[in-house]
Coordinates of C-alpha atoms and ligand atoms in Angstrom, one line a residue:
M259 CA 0.0 -0.1 0.0
S260 CA 1.4 3.4 -0.9
R261 CA 0.7 6.6 1.1
E262 CA 1.6 10.1 -0.1
N263 CA 0.4 12.2 2.9
P264 CA 1.2 10.1 6.2
V265 CA 0.9 11.8 9.5
L266 CA 4.3 12.2 11.1
L267 CA 5.3 13.2 14.6
Y268 CA 8.5 15.1 15.2
A269 CA 9.4 14.7 18.9
C270 CA 12.8 15.8 20.0
D271 CA 14.8 17.4 22.6
D272 CA 18.1 19.1 22.1
V273 CA 18.0 19.7 18.4
D274 CA 16.9 22.6 16.2
T275 CA 13.2 22.1 15.5
E276 CA 12.9 24.8 12.8
D277 CA 15.8 23.5 10.7
W278 CA 14.6 19.9 11.0
L279 CA 11.0 20.8 10.0
A280 CA 12.2 22.7 7.1
G281 CA 14.3 19.9 5.9
L282 CA 11.6 17.3 6.5
R283 CA 9.1 19.4 4.6
R284 CA 11.3 19.6 1.7
A285 CA 12.0 15.9 1.7
L286 CA 8.4 15.0 2.4
P287 CA 6.3 17.7 0.9
L288 CA 3.0 15.9 1.1
A289 CA 3.2 14.6 4.6
D290 CA 1.3 16.2 7.5
I291 CA 4.2 16.8 10.0
R292 CA 3.2 17.6 13.5
V293 CA 5.5 18.8 16.3
W294 CA 5.2 17.5 19.8
P295 CA 3.6 18.5 22.0
E296 CA 1.1 20.3 19.7
A297 CA 0.6 17.2 17.8
G298 CA -3.3 17.1 17.4
A299 CA -5.1 13.8 17.6
L300 CA -2.4 11.2 18.6
E301 CA -4.4 8.4 17.2
E302 CA -3.8 9.7 13.7
I303 CA 0.1 9.6 14.0
E304 CA 1.5 6.8 11.8
C305 CA 5.4 7.5 12.1
A306 CA 7.4 9.1 14.7
F307 CA 10.7 10.9 14.1
V308 CA 12.4 11.0 17.6
W309 CA 15.5 12.1 19.5
R310 CA 15.4 11.9 23.2
H311 CA 11.6 12.0 23.2
P312 CA 9.6 11.9 26.5
A313 CA 9.4 8.3 27.8
G314 CA 5.8 6.8 27.5
L315 CA 4.9 8.9 24.4
L316 CA 5.2 6.1 21.9
G317 CA 2.8 3.9 23.8
R318 CA 0.1 6.7 23.3
L319 CA 0.2 6.3 19.4
P320 CA -2.2 3.4 18.6
A321 CA -1.8 3.8 14.8
L322 CA 2.1 3.9 14.9
R323 CA 3.7 1.9 11.9
A324 CA 7.3 2.8 12.5
V325 CA 9.7 4.7 14.7
F326 CA 12.7 6.6 13.2
S327 CA 15.7 7.7 15.3
L328 CA 17.2 11.1 14.2
G329 CA 20.6 9.7 15.3
A330 CA 22.5 6.5 14.7
G331 CA 22.1 5.3 18.4
V332 CA 18.7 3.8 19.3
E333 CA 19.2 2.9 22.9
H334 CA 17.2 5.9 24.0
I335 CA 14.2 4.5 22.2
L336 CA 14.7 0.9 23.3
R337 CA 14.8 2.2 26.9
D338 CA 11.3 3.5 26.6
P339 CA 9.1 0.7 27.8
S340 CA 6.2 2.1 25.9
M341 CA 7.9 1.4 22.5
P342 CA 5.4 -1.2 21.0
P343 CA 7.5 -4.6 20.6
D344 CA 6.2 -5.2 17.0
V345 CA 6.6 -1.7 15.5
P346 CA 9.8 -1.4 13.3
L347 CA 12.5 0.7 14.7
V348 CA 15.0 2.5 12.2
R349 CA 18.2 4.1 13.1
M350 CA 19.8 7.0 11.1
V351 CA 22.0 6.0 8.2
D352 CA 23.3 9.3 7.0
P353 CA 26.2 9.9 4.7
G354 CA 26.8 13.4 6.4
L355 CA 27.1 11.6 9.8
V356 CA 29.5 9.1 8.5
A357 CA 31.7 11.8 6.9
G358 CA 31.7 13.8 10.2
M359 CA 32.6 10.9 12.4
N360 CA 35.4 10.0 9.9
E361 CA 36.8 13.4 10.1
Y362 CA 36.7 13.6 14.1
V363 CA 38.3 10.1 14.4
L364 CA 41.0 10.9 11.9
W365 CA 41.7 14.2 13.7
A366 CA 41.8 12.6 17.2
A367 CA 43.9 9.6 16.0
L368 CA 46.5 11.9 14.4
H369 CA 46.4 14.0 17.5
H370 CA 47.4 11.0 19.6
H371 CA 49.7 9.6 17.0
R372 CA 51.8 12.8 16.7
Q373 CA 51.9 13.1 20.6
M374 CA 50.0 16.3 20.8
P375 CA 48.9 15.8 24.5
R376 CA 52.7 15.7 25.3
Y377 CA 53.2 19.0 23.4
E378 CA 50.3 20.7 25.0
A379 CA 51.7 19.7 28.5
Q380 CA 55.1 21.0 27.5
Q381 CA 53.6 24.3 26.2
S382 CA 51.9 24.9 29.6
Q383 CA 55.3 24.6 31.5
P384 CA 56.9 26.1 29.0
H385 CA 59.4 23.4 27.9
W386 CA 60.9 22.7 24.5
A387 CA 61.6 19.0 23.5
Q388 CA 61.0 17.1 20.3
W389 CA 59.8 13.6 20.0
V390 CA 60.1 11.5 16.7
P391 CA 56.8 9.8 16.2
P392 CA 56.7 6.2 15.0
L393 CA 55.9 5.7 11.2
P394 CA 52.1 5.2 10.6
Q395 CA 52.7 1.4 9.9
Q396 CA 54.4 1.2 13.3
R397 CA 51.3 2.6 15.1
R398 CA 48.7 0.2 16.1
V399 CA 45.1 1.4 16.1
G400 CA 42.2 -0.6 17.4
I401 CA 38.6 0.1 16.5
L402 CA 35.7 -1.4 18.5
G403 CA 32.7 -1.7 16.3
L404 CA 33.2 -2.2 12.5
G405 CA 29.7 -0.9 11.4
Q406 CA 29.0 2.0 9.1
L407 CA 31.0 4.3 11.3
G408 CA 33.8 2.2 12.7
G409 CA 34.3 0.4 9.4
T410 CA 34.7 3.7 7.6
C411 CA 37.1 5.0 10.1
A412 CA 39.2 1.7 10.0
T413 CA 39.4 2.0 6.1
T414 CA 40.5 5.6 6.3
L415 CA 43.2 5.0 8.9
S416 CA 44.5 1.9 7.1
G417 CA 44.5 4.0 3.8
L418 CA 47.0 6.4 5.5
G419 CA 49.2 3.4 6.4
F420 CA 48.3 2.9 10.1
D421 CA 48.4 -0.8 11.4
V422 CA 44.6 -1.1 12.0
A423 CA 42.6 -3.8 13.6
G424 CA 38.9 -4.0 14.4
W425 CA 36.5 -5.9 16.7
S426 CA 32.9 -6.7 16.0
R427 CA 30.3 -9.2 17.2
T428 CA 30.4 -11.3 14.0
Y429 CA 33.5 -11.5 11.7
R430 CA 33.9 -8.6 9.3
R431 CA 36.3 -8.6 6.3
L432 CA 37.8 -5.2 5.6
A433 CA 40.9 -4.8 3.2
Q434 CA 44.1 -4.1 5.1
V435 CA 42.4 -4.4 8.5
K436 CA 43.0 -7.2 10.9
T437 CA 39.7 -8.3 12.3
Y438 CA 38.6 -9.8 15.7
A439 CA 35.2 -11.0 16.8
G440 CA 33.3 -11.9 19.9
P441 CA 34.2 -11.6 23.6
D442 CA 37.0 -14.2 23.4
E443 CA 39.1 -12.2 20.9
L444 CA 38.8 -8.8 22.6
P445 CA 41.9 -9.4 24.8
S446 CA 44.0 -10.0 21.6
L447 CA 42.8 -6.8 20.1
L448 CA 43.3 -4.7 23.2
A449 CA 46.8 -6.2 23.7
R450 CA 48.0 -4.9 20.3
T451 CA 46.3 -1.5 20.4
E452 CA 48.1 1.8 21.1
I453 CA 45.1 4.0 20.0
L454 CA 41.8 2.6 20.9
V455 CA 38.7 3.9 19.2
C456 CA 35.2 3.0 20.6
L457 CA 32.4 3.0 18.1
L458 CA 30.1 0.4 19.4
P459 CA 26.4 0.7 20.0
L460 CA 25.2 0.8 23.6
T461 CA 23.7 -2.6 24.5
A462 CA 23.5 -4.8 27.5
Q463 CA 26.7 -6.6 26.2
T464 CA 28.7 -3.3 25.6
E465 CA 27.8 -1.2 28.6
N466 CA 30.8 -0.7 30.9
L467 CA 33.0 -2.7 28.5
L468 CA 35.9 -0.3 29.1
D469 CA 36.4 -1.0 32.8
A470 CA 39.7 -1.2 34.8
H471 CA 40.1 -4.8 33.7
R472 CA 39.9 -4.2 29.9
L473 CA 41.8 -0.9 30.2
A474 CA 44.6 -2.7 31.9
M475 CA 44.9 -5.0 28.7
L476 CA 46.0 -2.1 26.7
P477 CA 49.8 -1.7 26.5
R478 CA 51.2 1.1 28.7
G479 CA 51.1 4.4 27.1
A480 CA 47.9 3.7 25.0
S481 CA 45.2 6.4 24.2
L482 CA 41.5 6.2 24.2
I483 CA 39.1 7.9 21.8
N484 CA 35.4 7.4 22.9
V485 CA 33.0 8.7 20.3
A486 CA 30.2 6.1 21.0
R487 CA 28.4 6.5 24.4
G488 CA 29.7 7.5 27.7
R489 CA 28.3 4.3 29.3
H490 CA 30.8 2.2 27.5
V491 CA 33.5 3.5 29.8
V492 CA 33.7 3.3 33.6
D493 CA 34.6 6.9 34.4
A494 CA 36.5 6.2 37.7
D495 CA 38.4 3.3 36.1
L496 CA 39.6 5.6 33.2
I497 CA 40.8 8.3 35.5
A498 CA 42.7 5.7 37.6
A499 CA 44.4 4.3 34.4
L500 CA 45.3 7.8 33.4
D501 CA 46.6 8.9 36.8
A502 CA 48.6 5.7 37.1
G503 CA 50.4 6.5 33.7
H504 CA 49.0 3.3 32.3
L505 CA 47.1 5.3 29.7
E506 CA 48.7 8.4 28.3
S507 CA 45.6 10.4 27.2
A508 CA 42.0 10.3 26.3
T509 CA 39.7 12.1 23.8
L510 CA 36.0 12.0 24.9
D511 CA 33.0 13.1 23.0
V512 CA 30.3 11.3 24.9
F513 CA 29.4 11.0 28.6
R514 CA 27.2 9.1 31.0
E515 CA 25.4 12.4 31.7
E516 CA 25.0 15.0 29.0
P517 CA 25.6 18.0 29.3
L518 CA 28.7 16.8 31.4
P519 CA 28.1 18.3 34.9
A520 CA 30.4 21.3 35.6
S521 CA 31.7 19.3 38.7
H522 CA 32.8 16.2 36.7
P523 CA 36.5 15.5 37.0
F524 CA 36.8 15.0 33.2
W525 CA 36.5 18.7 32.6
T526 CA 39.8 19.6 34.3
H527 CA 41.8 16.4 34.0
P528 CA 45.2 17.2 32.3
K529 CA 45.2 14.0 30.3
I530 CA 41.7 14.4 28.9
R531 CA 40.5 16.5 25.9
L532 CA 36.8 16.6 25.6
T533 CA 34.1 17.8 23.1
P534 CA 30.3 18.1 23.7
H535 CA 29.0 15.3 21.7
I536 CA 29.9 16.8 18.3
S537 CA 32.0 14.1 16.7
A538 CA 29.2 13.5 14.2
L539 CA 26.0 15.5 14.0
T540 CA 23.1 14.3 11.9
Q541 CA 23.2 16.5 8.7
I542 CA 19.6 17.5 8.1
E543 CA 19.8 17.7 4.3
T544 CA 21.1 14.3 3.8
A545 CA 19.3 12.7 6.7
A546 CA 16.0 14.0 5.6
Q547 CA 16.5 12.4 2.1
T548 CA 17.2 9.0 4.0
L549 CA 14.0 9.4 6.1
A550 CA 11.8 10.3 3.0
E551 CA 13.2 7.2 1.3
N552 CA 12.4 5.0 4.3
V553 CA 8.9 6.5 4.6
R554 CA 8.4 5.6 0.9
R555 CA 9.7 2.1 1.5
L556 CA 7.5 1.6 4.6
Y557 CA 4.4 2.3 2.7
A558 CA 5.6 0.3 -0.4
G559 CA 6.3 -2.8 1.8
E560 CA 10.1 -2.6 0.9
P561 CA 12.9 -3.2 3.4
M562 CA 13.9 0.0 5.2
I563 CA 17.6 1.3 5.4
G564 CA 18.9 0.9 9.0
L565 CA 16.2 -1.3 10.4
V566 CA 17.2 -2.3 13.9
D567 CA 17.3 -5.9 15.1
R568 CA 15.3 -5.5 18.4
R569 CA 16.9 -8.7 19.9
R570 CA 20.5 -7.5 19.3
G571 CA 19.7 -4.0 20.4
Y572 CA 21.2 -2.2 17.4
Ligands
NDP653 P1 26.5 -0.1 13.3 O1 25.2 -0.9 13.9 O2 26.6 0.1 11.9 O3 27.8 -0.9 13.8 C1 27.9 -1.5 15.1 C2 29.2 -2.3 15.2 O4 29.4 -2.6 16.5 C3 29.0 -3.5 14.4 O5 30.2 -3.8 13.8 C4 28.7 -4.6 15.4 O6 29.0 -5.9 15.2 C5 29.5 -4.1 16.6 N1 28.9 -4.6 17.8 C6 27.7 -4.5 18.4 N2 27.6 -5.2 19.5 C7 28.8 -5.7 19.7 C8 29.4 -6.6 20.7 N3 28.6 -7.1 21.7 N4 30.5 -7.0 20.6 C9 31.4 -6.7 19.6 N5 30.9 -5.8 18.6 C10 29.7 -5.4 18.7 O7 26.5 1.3 14.1 P2 27.2 2.6 13.7 O8 28.6 2.3 13.1 O9 26.2 3.4 12.8 O10 27.2 3.5 15.0 C11 27.9 3.0 16.2 C12 27.6 3.8 17.4 O11 28.2 5.2 17.3 C13 26.0 4.2 17.6 O12 25.3 3.1 18.1 C14 26.1 5.4 18.4 O13 26.0 5.1 19.7 C15 27.4 6.0 18.2 N6 27.4 7.3 17.5 C16 27.9 8.4 18.1 C17 27.8 9.7 17.6 C18 28.5 10.9 18.2 O14 28.2 11.9 17.8 N7 29.3 10.7 19.2 C19 27.2 9.8 16.3 C20 26.7 8.6 15.7 C21 26.8 7.5 16.3 P3 28.5 -6.8 13.8 O15 29.2 -6.0 12.6 O16 29.0 -8.1 14.0 O17 27.1 -6.5 13.8
OXD654 C1 24.0 9.5 17.2 C2 24.5 10.5 18.1 O1 23.7 8.3 17.7 O2 24.5 11.7 17.7 O3 23.6 9.8 16.0 O4 25.1 10.2 18.9

């Protein structure tokens, strides 16, 4: 069954409503797009576009046919007990998001590879000393998660000559990237990694993955880049590993609580560089095109791009 003027609900916190609406209206000119909380009759809503929506909202939409996340992560939707079990959930697959993450991880990896944290510390003293960096092929990068984001970053870094390995739930094949899979192979990946990038989805299996035990498996002097979710890392364990000198530095873009509270020790830690969850922001122009294509596919009964496997949690 095709449908040209579906009723859509936009329910988001923390994003620019006006820009999103303009982009969605351009991409879906015939749709009746309603903005929470002034959404009219809730029983008419067929699709929900959400990002940090109020918990309980989805259970109030009896005609709901699909839920679309405006970001790549969907744990915020799966946490809502009112999300109906049989309604398809679709994550954001956006070329603009992939490009942004690729840039950020490249920047952060080069920052650690070229020992910039050391030079920043020297500048604050001030102190003049030069350190010869290893060649890229001598620098071992490890990427947790080899999906649309991690896989792209792995390919970019290996293209620059870095010795890249990646870890996923099932085996992935990537040219010039050594791949590991499953919990049993995680220690081998960590043991060979000098720059660790976390690009996993947040699930029951990955929450608190980077705790004291796993951080200790990294070689002394390693660095961490966390661009996935704050709950992948045990904050106190990361600080202890940095303070003990086991880890040299960390670049963090995501946190257990966002915005990161002003009193959190990450803000002032000399070995931590942080950014406010900006490593990859959904680009409205490209994302709205994907959403429009998915809405078309939904009503045409075709497979949607980025359909989440509810049992796996991503
Ligand atoms: P994908 O679903 O494309 O890829 C996920 C990868 O993680 C897959 O390779 C998957 O393995 C692997 N994985 C999942 N569970 C496990 C596990 N238990 N053990 C080992 N590997 C596992 O996701 P994306 O690449 O699109 O996004 C990843 C995450 O990045 C998002 O979920 C989100 O949290 C975060 N993100 C952060 C942003 C930011 O601005 N900071 C922006 C966008 C996303 P397999 O290949 O076997 O399925
Ligand atoms: C996302 C994010 O999941 O912005 O897209 O973190």
